Structure formats: C-alpha cells, structure tokens
Amino acid sequence: MAAVLLARFCRGPPGLRGSLGFHAARPPLAAAPPLLLRRPAAPLGPRSFSAAELVRAAPAPLQPYLRLMRLHQPAGTWLLYLPCTWSIGLAAAPGCLPDWRMLSLFGVGAVLMRGAGCTINDMWDRDYDRQVARTASRPLAAGDISTFQSLVFLGGQLSLALCVLLCLNYYSIILGAASLFLVVTYPLMKRITYWPQLVLGFTFNWGALLGWSAIKGSCEWSVCLPLYFAGVMWTLVYDTIYAHQIYTLDIDKPEDCWKKFASNRTVGILLFIGIVLGNLWK
C-alpha cells in the first residue's frame, strides 16, 4: 500500500509529472502573470571606483575599521605620501627615474601610518567627537566599534607599518621610528596650543627626510631640511583651508573649503612631476 501511495506521489497530477513530483508545486508557465514574464532588467547605473564607494562596497563588519583609518577620504593619505615622493625623486641619480620600489613601499607605509594616526586621533577625541556634528558619525564616537577593538586594530596597523620600515636601511629605520612620537602626540596639541597645524606639518612631512635617507643611506641636510620646512609651511596653508581661513575661501560653504583643501593633492603631484622632469634633464 505504501509503495502505491509513493508511486502516485511521484507521478503527481496529470500533465505535471516530473522528478519526485517537484514540478507539481509549480503552476504551468502559461499561468504566470504576464508582467513576471516580461519584466525588464533594471538599468545599470555608472560604476564608481572612488575610495568612498569601495568602502561602502566592503563587508559591513569591515566598514567601521576602514572608516576609522579614513580610507574613504584619501586626500590626507596623499598629503602624507607626496613629501616622500619629492624626497625620493630628488635622491634619484641624475638622468634617472625615481626608484619605483621605494615609491610603492612608501605608498603602502603612507596608507598604514595615516590610518594609525587617525585611529589614535579618534581614540583620544572620542568623547569630544560625540558633541560635534561633523565628527559624531565617526566609528568610535558612534559606538560602531569599541575602544579595545580600536586598540587592537591600531596594533595591527603599526605592526604592518613596522614591516615596511624594516625593508629600509638602519639609518632610515631609526629615523622613521622617531616620527612615532609626533604621530601619538599630535592629536593632543589642539588642546594645548592654537597652532596644532604646525605640529601636523612636522608630522606629515617627515617623509621629506625619510625618502632621501631610504635611497642614500643618510640625510643630506642641505637638501632635506629646506624641503622639510617647505613642506611644513605647505601644511600650514592647506590645514588652515581645512579649518576655514584663506582669502579666496568662502567660509560659509564647507564644500568650498573641502574642494580647495583636496586640490593640494594636485599641487603636490605637479611638484613631484617637476622634480622628476628636472632630474631627467640633468
């Protein structure tokens, strides 16, 4: 009897026989609503490959960490990286292109150290950030990740940055390690001085010293110090723009401030191109 019932179940209703009767639960194709049969495919919008879009496309658990290291706002990473490129370009042999291995290595280091600096900044300022509209959505201030998670993440970034640093010569390892004091203390400067941009300049332009020493094995101070202090002055200008002050600026429009701040990346790239072309001309 059970075999007969099983056979009838497997056969299903007339006209709808199929493997194990699975098709019996599905209506005939002709019975489907016309709209379901002829639904047009959704148009594909233009794809964006900006850093912000890449962060938004990352897995949800990873996004707070990427935002903590400001990966969605790469302008700061460029401004940290560019002084390194100037120094590497100046250190190249006359008539030669810069060392592309060093440029790549310093690029990775810039991403990691800028991320570490932002993580330290947000750990120091998490209680203040909650009270400011512009910073209240930062991962630590918003409670997306805990202080302990941020500390572990900071340790990971610094460990990877150390791996990059250990690829350089001994002089550069010591010189690079010395910058960590500035990275850790800079976020506190806004609490004790009206000139935190100056300390940021000392921090962000350390690569003007480190790039040369990575190529040459030591610093030629007659070249490196003028480059370093020129970079510090440059930082004073663009960070003042970021903080709303300059003649051509509309301080009532934050988007105008951001546009002029971000344009300094172009200035830095043009300067690097000029250094490379000038060296090739020798």
PDB file of C-alpha atoms in Angstrom:
ATOM      1  CA  MET A   1       0.000   0.000   0.000  1.00  0.00           C
ATOM      2  CA  ALA A   2       2.803   2.410   0.909  1.00  0.00           C
ATOM      3  CA  ALA A   3       4.516   1.652  -2.406  1.00  0.00           C
ATOM      4  CA  VAL A   4       1.302   2.508  -4.301  1.00  0.00           C
ATOM      5  CA  LEU A   5       0.941   5.846  -2.466  1.00  0.00           C
ATOM      6  CA  LEU A   6       4.591   6.695  -3.100  1.00  0.00           C
ATOM      7  CA  ALA A   7       4.182   5.916  -6.783  1.00  0.00           C
ATOM      8  CA  ARG A   8       1.143   8.187  -7.009  1.00  0.00           C
ATOM      9  CA  PHE A   9       3.015  10.990  -5.189  1.00  0.00           C
ATOM     10  CA  CYS A  10       5.966  10.731  -7.528  1.00  0.00           C
ATOM     11  CA  ARG A  11       3.707  10.831 -10.571  1.00  0.00           C
ATOM     12  CA  GLY A  12       1.847  13.959  -9.411  1.00  0.00           C
ATOM     13  CA  PRO A  13      -1.264  15.307 -11.188  1.00  0.00           C
ATOM     14  CA  PRO A  14      -1.704  14.566 -14.876  1.00  0.00           C
ATOM     15  CA  GLY A  15       0.340  16.842 -17.116  1.00  0.00           C
ATOM     16  CA  LEU A  16       2.700  17.837 -14.282  1.00  0.00           C
ATOM     17  CA  ARG A  17       4.756  14.693 -13.879  1.00  0.00           C
ATOM     18  CA  GLY A  18       8.385  15.217 -13.090  1.00  0.00           C
ATOM     19  CA  SER A  19      11.267  14.115 -10.946  1.00  0.00           C
ATOM     20  CA  LEU A  20       9.936  13.262  -7.489  1.00  0.00           C
ATOM     21  CA  GLY A  21       6.879  15.389  -8.218  1.00  0.00           C
ATOM     22  CA  PHE A  22       8.788  18.698  -7.519  1.00  0.00           C
ATOM     23  CA  HIS A  23       7.152  20.342 -10.530  1.00  0.00           C
ATOM     24  CA  ALA A  24       3.709  19.643  -9.123  1.00  0.00           C
ATOM     25  CA  ALA A  25       4.034  22.561  -6.690  1.00  0.00           C
ATOM     26  CA  ARG A  26       4.714  24.985  -9.550  1.00  0.00           C
ATOM     27  CA  PRO A  27       1.892  26.282 -11.804  1.00  0.00           C
ATOM     28  CA  PRO A  28       2.229  25.834 -15.569  1.00  0.00           C
ATOM     29  CA  LEU A  29       4.378  28.525 -17.202  1.00  0.00           C
ATOM     30  CA  ALA A  30       1.406  29.831 -19.169  1.00  0.00           C
ATOM     31  CA  ALA A  31      -0.404  30.644 -15.939  1.00  0.00           C
ATOM     32  CA  ALA A  32       2.289  33.047 -14.738  1.00  0.00           C
ATOM     33  CA  PRO A  33       1.325  36.752 -14.783  1.00  0.00           C
ATOM     34  CA  PRO A  34       2.475  38.462 -17.981  1.00  0.00           C
ATOM     35  CA  LEU A  35       4.387  41.119 -16.032  1.00  0.00           C
ATOM     36  CA  LEU A  36       6.552  38.451 -14.405  1.00  0.00           C
ATOM     37  CA  LEU A  37       7.416  37.035 -17.792  1.00  0.00           C
ATOM     38  CA  ARG A  38       8.328  40.340 -19.406  1.00  0.00           C
ATOM     39  CA  ARG A  39       9.887  42.294 -16.514  1.00  0.00           C
ATOM     40  CA  PRO A  40      12.756  44.400 -17.945  1.00  0.00           C
ATOM     41  CA  ALA A  41      16.148  44.197 -16.315  1.00  0.00           C
ATOM     42  CA  ALA A  42      16.982  47.092 -14.012  1.00  0.00           C
ATOM     43  CA  PRO A  43      19.253  49.593 -15.755  1.00  0.00           C
ATOM     44  CA  LEU A  44      22.816  49.581 -14.523  1.00  0.00           C
ATOM     45  CA  GLY A  45      23.986  52.947 -13.235  1.00  0.00           C
ATOM     46  CA  PRO A  46      27.504  54.242 -13.756  1.00  0.00           C
ATOM     47  CA  ARG A  47      30.045  52.378 -11.687  1.00  0.00           C
ATOM     48  CA  SER A  48      32.093  54.457  -9.291  1.00  0.00           C
ATOM     49  CA  PHE A  49      35.576  53.443  -8.210  1.00  0.00           C
ATOM     50  CA  SER A  50      36.087  56.211  -5.667  1.00  0.00           C
ATOM     51  CA  ALA A  51      37.550  55.344  -2.296  1.00  0.00           C
ATOM     52  CA  ALA A  52      34.230  56.130  -0.609  1.00  0.00           C
ATOM     53  CA  GLU A  53      32.367  53.732  -2.910  1.00  0.00           C
ATOM     54  CA  LEU A  54      34.906  50.984  -2.291  1.00  0.00           C
ATOM     55  CA  VAL A  55      34.460  51.360   1.462  1.00  0.00           C
ATOM     56  CA  ARG A  56      30.680  51.233   1.089  1.00  0.00           C
ATOM     57  CA  ALA A  57      31.021  48.072  -1.002  1.00  0.00           C
ATOM     58  CA  ALA A  58      33.143  46.349   1.670  1.00  0.00           C
ATOM     59  CA  PRO A  59      31.562  43.770   4.036  1.00  0.00           C
ATOM     60  CA  ALA A  60      29.549  45.509   6.755  1.00  0.00           C
ATOM     61  CA  PRO A  61      31.709  44.302   9.711  1.00  0.00           C
ATOM     62  CA  LEU A  62      34.810  45.698   7.987  1.00  0.00           C
ATOM     63  CA  GLN A  63      33.429  49.144   7.148  1.00  0.00           C
ATOM     64  CA  PRO A  64      33.864  50.782  10.604  1.00  0.00           C
ATOM     65  CA  TYR A  65      37.568  49.910  10.568  1.00  0.00           C
ATOM     66  CA  LEU A  66      38.041  51.286   7.057  1.00  0.00           C
ATOM     67  CA  ARG A  67      36.277  54.493   8.083  1.00  0.00           C
ATOM     68  CA  LEU A  68      38.355  54.653  11.267  1.00  0.00           C
ATOM     69  CA  MET A  69      41.525  54.764   9.154  1.00  0.00           C
ATOM     70  CA  ARG A  70      39.814  57.284   6.807  1.00  0.00           C
ATOM     71  CA  LEU A  71      40.208  55.046   3.785  1.00  0.00           C
ATOM     72  CA  HIS A  72      37.106  56.722   2.353  1.00  0.00           C
ATOM     73  CA  GLN A  73      38.895  60.099   2.493  1.00  0.00           C
ATOM     74  CA  PRO A  74      42.231  59.532   0.725  1.00  0.00           C
ATOM     75  CA  ALA A  75      43.217  63.215   0.451  1.00  0.00           C
ATOM     76  CA  GLY A  76      45.066  63.018   3.768  1.00  0.00           C
ATOM     77  CA  THR A  77      46.962  59.920   2.646  1.00  0.00           C
ATOM     78  CA  TRP A  78      48.103  61.730  -0.493  1.00  0.00           C
ATOM     79  CA  LEU A  79      49.281  64.713   1.555  1.00  0.00           C
ATOM     80  CA  LEU A  80      51.325  62.378   3.759  1.00  0.00           C
ATOM     81  CA  TYR A  81      52.722  60.463   0.787  1.00  0.00           C
ATOM     82  CA  LEU A  82      53.690  63.324  -1.515  1.00  0.00           C
ATOM     83  CA  PRO A  83      56.625  64.716   0.554  1.00  0.00           C
ATOM     84  CA  CYS A  84      58.061  61.189   0.425  1.00  0.00           C
ATOM     85  CA  THR A  85      57.867  61.212  -3.371  1.00  0.00           C
ATOM     86  CA  TRP A  86      59.577  64.591  -3.589  1.00  0.00           C
ATOM     87  CA  SER A  87      62.470  63.355  -1.494  1.00  0.00           C
ATOM     88  CA  ILE A  88      62.774  60.064  -3.388  1.00  0.00           C
ATOM     89  CA  GLY A  89      62.681  61.991  -6.674  1.00  0.00           C
ATOM     90  CA  LEU A  90      65.415  64.383  -5.571  1.00  0.00           C
ATOM     91  CA  ALA A  91      67.578  61.490  -4.366  1.00  0.00           C
ATOM     92  CA  ALA A  92      67.466  59.725  -7.749  1.00  0.00           C
ATOM     93  CA  ALA A  93      70.678  59.635  -9.777  1.00  0.00           C
ATOM     94  CA  PRO A  94      70.910  62.397 -12.415  1.00  0.00           C
ATOM     95  CA  GLY A  95      69.104  61.412 -15.599  1.00  0.00           C
ATOM     96  CA  CYS A  96      67.251  58.535 -13.887  1.00  0.00           C
ATOM     97  CA  LEU A  97      63.672  57.975 -12.846  1.00  0.00           C
ATOM     98  CA  PRO A  98      62.856  57.631  -9.115  1.00  0.00           C
ATOM     99  CA  ASP A  99      63.094  54.213  -7.514  1.00  0.00           C
ATOM    100  CA  TRP A 100      59.642  52.705  -8.169  1.00  0.00           C
ATOM    101  CA  ARG A 101      60.131  50.078  -5.484  1.00  0.00           C
ATOM    102  CA  MET A 102      60.656  52.786  -2.892  1.00  0.00           C
ATOM    103  CA  LEU A 103      57.707  54.798  -4.205  1.00  0.00           C
ATOM    104  CA  SER A 104      55.482  51.731  -3.812  1.00  0.00           C
ATOM    105  CA  LEU A 105      56.851  50.900  -0.380  1.00  0.00           C
ATOM    106  CA  PHE A 106      56.295  54.431   0.872  1.00  0.00           C
ATOM    107  CA  GLY A 107      52.788  54.401  -0.623  1.00  0.00           C
ATOM    108  CA  VAL A 108      51.867  51.388   1.497  1.00  0.00           C
ATOM    109  CA  GLY A 109      53.513  52.997   4.510  1.00  0.00           C
ATOM    110  CA  ALA A 110      51.547  56.224   3.976  1.00  0.00           C
ATOM    111  CA  VAL A 111      48.230  54.358   3.973  1.00  0.00           C
ATOM    112  CA  LEU A 112      49.141  52.481   7.154  1.00  0.00           C
ATOM    113  CA  MET A 113      50.593  55.421   9.078  1.00  0.00           C
ATOM    114  CA  ARG A 114      47.815  57.807   8.116  1.00  0.00           C
ATOM    115  CA  GLY A 115      45.349  55.145   9.241  1.00  0.00           C
ATOM    116  CA  ALA A 116      47.224  54.678  12.514  1.00  0.00           C
ATOM    117  CA  GLY A 117      47.300  58.436  13.101  1.00  0.00           C
ATOM    118  CA  CYS A 118      43.545  58.738  12.521  1.00  0.00           C
ATOM    119  CA  THR A 119      42.908  55.803  14.857  1.00  0.00           C
ATOM    120  CA  ILE A 120      44.997  57.428  17.606  1.00  0.00           C
ATOM    121  CA  ASN A 121      43.239  60.748  16.995  1.00  0.00           C
ATOM    122  CA  ASP A 122      39.782  59.198  17.350  1.00  0.00           C
ATOM    123  CA  MET A 123      40.783  57.272  20.464  1.00  0.00           C
ATOM    124  CA  TRP A 124      41.951  60.489  22.124  1.00  0.00           C
ATOM    125  CA  ASP A 125      38.948  62.523  20.963  1.00  0.00           C
ATOM    126  CA  ARG A 126      36.046  60.053  21.081  1.00  0.00           C
ATOM    127  CA  ASP A 127      34.225  61.936  23.878  1.00  0.00           C
ATOM    128  CA  TYR A 128      34.606  65.280  22.098  1.00  0.00           C
ATOM    129  CA  ASP A 129      33.671  63.862  18.698  1.00  0.00           C
ATOM    130  CA  ARG A 130      30.241  62.844  20.004  1.00  0.00           C
ATOM    131  CA  GLN A 131      29.462  66.508  20.682  1.00  0.00           C
ATOM    132  CA  VAL A 132      30.371  67.805  17.198  1.00  0.00           C
ATOM    133  CA  ALA A 133      28.062  67.246  14.233  1.00  0.00           C
ATOM    134  CA  ARG A 134      30.934  66.756  11.756  1.00  0.00           C
ATOM    135  CA  THR A 135      32.596  64.040  13.827  1.00  0.00           C
ATOM    136  CA  ALA A 136      29.672  62.399  15.658  1.00  0.00           C
ATOM    137  CA  SER A 137      29.369  59.696  12.993  1.00  0.00           C
ATOM    138  CA  ARG A 138      32.978  58.528  13.341  1.00  0.00           C
ATOM    139  CA  PRO A 139      33.070  54.825  14.279  1.00  0.00           C
ATOM    140  CA  LEU A 140      34.347  55.268  17.840  1.00  0.00           C
ATOM    141  CA  ALA A 141      32.122  58.246  18.630  1.00  0.00           C
ATOM    142  CA  ALA A 142      29.070  56.485  17.176  1.00  0.00           C
ATOM    143  CA  GLY A 143      29.784  53.262  19.060  1.00  0.00           C
ATOM    144  CA  ASP A 144      30.249  51.155  15.923  1.00  0.00           C
ATOM    145  CA  ILE A 145      33.429  49.702  17.427  1.00  0.00           C
ATOM    146  CA  SER A 146      34.830  49.683  20.944  1.00  0.00           C
ATOM    147  CA  THR A 147      37.978  51.305  22.284  1.00  0.00           C
ATOM    148  CA  PHE A 148      39.536  47.874  22.771  1.00  0.00           C
ATOM    149  CA  GLN A 149      38.788  46.892  19.161  1.00  0.00           C
ATOM    150  CA  SER A 150      40.358  50.158  18.006  1.00  0.00           C
ATOM    151  CA  LEU A 151      43.447  49.468  20.099  1.00  0.00           C
ATOM    152  CA  VAL A 152      43.844  46.005  18.573  1.00  0.00           C
ATOM    153  CA  PHE A 153      43.329  47.485  15.100  1.00  0.00           C
ATOM    154  CA  LEU A 154      45.948  50.156  15.842  1.00  0.00           C
ATOM    155  CA  GLY A 155      48.393  47.452  16.857  1.00  0.00           C
ATOM    156  CA  GLY A 156      47.810  45.675  13.558  1.00  0.00           C
ATOM    157  CA  GLN A 157      48.400  48.834  11.525  1.00  0.00           C
ATOM    158  CA  LEU A 158      51.590  49.704  13.383  1.00  0.00           C
ATOM    159  CA  SER A 159      52.865  46.135  13.050  1.00  0.00           C
ATOM    160  CA  LEU A 160      52.387  46.228   9.280  1.00  0.00           C
ATOM    161  CA  ALA A 161      53.986  49.682   9.117  1.00  0.00           C
ATOM    162  CA  LEU A 162      56.975  48.284  11.049  1.00  0.00           C
ATOM    163  CA  CYS A 163      57.307  45.548   8.426  1.00  0.00           C
ATOM    164  CA  VAL A 164      57.504  48.254   5.759  1.00  0.00           C
ATOM    165  CA  LEU A 165      60.050  50.217   7.786  1.00  0.00           C
ATOM    166  CA  LEU A 166      62.243  47.148   8.270  1.00  0.00           C
ATOM    167  CA  CYS A 167      62.636  46.957   4.484  1.00  0.00           C
ATOM    168  CA  LEU A 168      64.766  50.132   4.677  1.00  0.00           C
ATOM    169  CA  ASN A 169      68.347  50.706   5.825  1.00  0.00           C
ATOM    170  CA  TYR A 170      69.248  51.032   9.507  1.00  0.00           C
ATOM    171  CA  TYR A 171      69.528  54.829   9.405  1.00  0.00           C
ATOM    172  CA  SER A 172      66.022  55.082   7.956  1.00  0.00           C
ATOM    173  CA  ILE A 173      64.597  52.604  10.478  1.00  0.00           C
ATOM    174  CA  ILE A 174      65.752  54.794  13.349  1.00  0.00           C
ATOM    175  CA  LEU A 175      64.635  57.979  11.608  1.00  0.00           C
ATOM    176  CA  GLY A 176      61.223  56.507  10.825  1.00  0.00           C
ATOM    177  CA  ALA A 177      60.718  55.207  14.357  1.00  0.00           C
ATOM    178  CA  ALA A 178      61.419  58.705  15.696  1.00  0.00           C
ATOM    179  CA  SER A 179      58.298  60.008  13.938  1.00  0.00           C
ATOM    180  CA  LEU A 180      56.044  57.843  16.113  1.00  0.00           C
ATOM    181  CA  PHE A 181      56.285  60.392  18.939  1.00  0.00           C
ATOM    182  CA  LEU A 182      54.746  63.032  16.684  1.00  0.00           C
ATOM    183  CA  VAL A 183      52.050  60.648  15.441  1.00  0.00           C
ATOM    184  CA  VAL A 184      50.949  59.841  19.005  1.00  0.00           C
ATOM    185  CA  THR A 185      51.101  63.377  20.447  1.00  0.00           C
ATOM    186  CA  TYR A 186      49.711  65.432  17.556  1.00  0.00           C
ATOM    187  CA  PRO A 187      46.029  64.818  18.467  1.00  0.00           C
ATOM    188  CA  LEU A 188      46.673  66.358  21.915  1.00  0.00           C
ATOM    189  CA  MET A 189      48.149  69.566  20.503  1.00  0.00           C
ATOM    190  CA  LYS A 190      44.751  71.074  19.683  1.00  0.00           C
ATOM    191  CA  ARG A 191      44.043  71.075  23.428  1.00  0.00           C
ATOM    192  CA  ILE A 192      47.143  72.999  24.474  1.00  0.00           C
ATOM    193  CA  THR A 193      48.012  75.291  21.531  1.00  0.00           C
ATOM    194  CA  TYR A 194      46.396  77.428  18.860  1.00  0.00           C
ATOM    195  CA  TRP A 195      48.966  76.053  16.375  1.00  0.00           C
ATOM    196  CA  PRO A 196      48.172  72.339  16.009  1.00  0.00           C
ATOM    197  CA  GLN A 197      48.680  72.760  12.247  1.00  0.00           C
ATOM    198  CA  LEU A 198      52.370  73.374  12.901  1.00  0.00           C
ATOM    199  CA  VAL A 199      52.720  70.050  14.728  1.00  0.00           C
ATOM    200  CA  LEU A 200      50.747  68.383  11.927  1.00  0.00           C
ATOM    201  CA  GLY A 201      53.266  69.864   9.486  1.00  0.00           C
ATOM    202  CA  PHE A 202      56.176  68.365  11.415  1.00  0.00           C
ATOM    203  CA  THR A 203      54.381  65.007  11.362  1.00  0.00           C
ATOM    204  CA  PHE A 204      53.076  64.891   7.800  1.00  0.00           C
ATOM    205  CA  ASN A 205      56.340  65.973   6.172  1.00  0.00           C
ATOM    206  CA  TRP A 206      58.656  63.525   7.930  1.00  0.00           C
ATOM    207  CA  GLY A 207      58.778  61.627   4.642  1.00  0.00           C
ATOM    208  CA  ALA A 208      60.781  64.508   3.155  1.00  0.00           C
ATOM    209  CA  LEU A 209      63.627  63.295   5.383  1.00  0.00           C
ATOM    210  CA  LEU A 210      62.887  59.603   5.231  1.00  0.00           C
ATOM    211  CA  GLY A 211      62.605  59.299   1.441  1.00  0.00           C
ATOM    212  CA  TRP A 212      66.107  60.699   0.899  1.00  0.00           C
ATOM    213  CA  SER A 213      67.680  58.535   3.593  1.00  0.00           C
ATOM    214  CA  ALA A 214      65.963  55.412   2.202  1.00  0.00           C
ATOM    215  CA  ILE A 215      67.788  55.986  -1.100  1.00  0.00           C
ATOM    216  CA  LYS A 216      71.089  57.435   0.106  1.00  0.00           C
ATOM    217  CA  GLY A 217      71.523  55.765   3.495  1.00  0.00           C
ATOM    218  CA  SER A 218      71.612  59.084   5.380  1.00  0.00           C
ATOM    219  CA  CYS A 219      70.227  62.622   5.139  1.00  0.00           C
ATOM    220  CA  GLU A 220      71.894  65.399   3.181  1.00  0.00           C
ATOM    221  CA  TRP A 221      70.677  68.163   5.485  1.00  0.00           C
ATOM    222  CA  SER A 222      71.356  70.955   2.994  1.00  0.00           C
ATOM    223  CA  VAL A 223      68.716  69.342   0.777  1.00  0.00           C
ATOM    224  CA  CYS A 224      66.394  67.622   3.249  1.00  0.00           C
ATOM    225  CA  LEU A 225      65.878  70.395   5.787  1.00  0.00           C
ATOM    226  CA  PRO A 226      64.760  73.069   3.259  1.00  0.00           C
ATOM    227  CA  LEU A 227      62.435  70.506   1.687  1.00  0.00           C
ATOM    228  CA  TYR A 228      61.094  69.505   5.099  1.00  0.00           C
ATOM    229  CA  PHE A 229      60.389  73.035   6.287  1.00  0.00           C
ATOM    230  CA  ALA A 230      58.872  73.992   2.931  1.00  0.00           C
ATOM    231  CA  GLY A 231      56.524  71.062   3.418  1.00  0.00           C
ATOM    232  CA  VAL A 232      55.678  72.248   6.936  1.00  0.00           C
ATOM    233  CA  MET A 233      54.722  75.680   5.568  1.00  0.00           C
ATOM    234  CA  TRP A 234      52.624  73.995   2.862  1.00  0.00           C
ATOM    235  CA  THR A 235      50.802  72.031   5.561  1.00  0.00           C
ATOM    236  CA  LEU A 236      50.081  75.229   7.484  1.00  0.00           C
ATOM    237  CA  VAL A 237      48.346  76.586   4.389  1.00  0.00           C
ATOM    238  CA  TYR A 238      46.233  73.563   3.456  1.00  0.00           C
ATOM    239  CA  ASP A 239      45.273  72.732   7.028  1.00  0.00           C
ATOM    240  CA  THR A 240      44.191  76.326   7.561  1.00  0.00           C
ATOM    241  CA  ILE A 241      41.983  75.918   4.499  1.00  0.00           C
ATOM    242  CA  TYR A 242      40.611  72.752   6.068  1.00  0.00           C
ATOM    243  CA  ALA A 243      39.914  74.775   9.222  1.00  0.00           C
ATOM    244  CA  HIS A 244      38.195  77.640   7.269  1.00  0.00           C
ATOM    245  CA  GLN A 245      40.714  80.567   6.603  1.00  0.00           C
ATOM    246  CA  ILE A 246      42.057  81.999   3.474  1.00  0.00           C
ATOM    247  CA  TYR A 247      41.423  84.909   1.155  1.00  0.00           C
ATOM    248  CA  THR A 248      39.795  83.061  -1.758  1.00  0.00           C
ATOM    249  CA  LEU A 249      37.743  80.875   0.567  1.00  0.00           C
ATOM    250  CA  ASP A 250      34.020  81.054   1.175  1.00  0.00           C
ATOM    251  CA  ILE A 251      33.945  80.089   4.851  1.00  0.00           C
ATOM    252  CA  ASP A 252      30.161  79.774   4.761  1.00  0.00           C
ATOM    253  CA  LYS A 253      30.399  76.863   2.323  1.00  0.00           C
ATOM    254  CA  PRO A 254      32.140  73.776   3.752  1.00  0.00           C
ATOM    255  CA  GLU A 255      32.151  72.167   0.302  1.00  0.00           C
ATOM    256  CA  ASP A 256      34.278  75.075  -0.990  1.00  0.00           C
ATOM    257  CA  CYS A 257      36.726  74.550   1.868  1.00  0.00           C
ATOM    258  CA  TRP A 258      36.966  70.825   1.086  1.00  0.00           C
ATOM    259  CA  LYS A 259      37.440  71.461  -2.645  1.00  0.00           C
ATOM    260  CA  LYS A 260      40.344  73.835  -2.059  1.00  0.00           C
ATOM    261  CA  PHE A 261      41.863  71.530   0.568  1.00  0.00           C
ATOM    262  CA  ALA A 262      41.706  68.493  -1.722  1.00  0.00           C
ATOM    263  CA  SER A 263      43.212  70.465  -4.620  1.00  0.00           C
ATOM    264  CA  ASN A 264      46.550  70.440  -2.785  1.00  0.00           C
ATOM    265  CA  ARG A 265      46.941  66.832  -3.889  1.00  0.00           C
ATOM    266  CA  THR A 266      47.178  68.128  -7.453  1.00  0.00           C
ATOM    267  CA  VAL A 267      49.736  70.736  -6.378  1.00  0.00           C
ATOM    268  CA  GLY A 268      51.866  68.037  -4.745  1.00  0.00           C
ATOM    269  CA  ILE A 269      51.670  65.738  -7.764  1.00  0.00           C
ATOM    270  CA  LEU A 270      52.689  68.569 -10.099  1.00  0.00           C
ATOM    271  CA  LEU A 271      55.663  69.317  -7.884  1.00  0.00           C
ATOM    272  CA  PHE A 272      56.709  65.655  -7.985  1.00  0.00           C
ATOM    273  CA  ILE A 273      56.416  65.625 -11.789  1.00  0.00           C
ATOM    274  CA  GLY A 274      58.549  68.771 -11.920  1.00  0.00           C
ATOM    275  CA  ILE A 275      61.225  67.143  -9.745  1.00  0.00           C
ATOM    276  CA  VAL A 276      61.301  64.027 -11.956  1.00  0.00           C
ATOM    277  CA  LEU A 277      61.474  66.007 -15.214  1.00  0.00           C
ATOM    278  CA  GLY A 278      64.166  68.274 -13.787  1.00  0.00           C
ATOM    279  CA  ASN A 279      66.232  65.272 -12.759  1.00  0.00           C
ATOM    280  CA  LEU A 280      65.853  63.650 -16.173  1.00  0.00           C
ATOM    281  CA  TRP A 281      67.039  66.903 -17.764  1.00  0.00           C
ATOM    282  CA  LYS A 282      70.368  66.700 -15.929  1.00  0.00           C
TER     283      LYS A 282
END
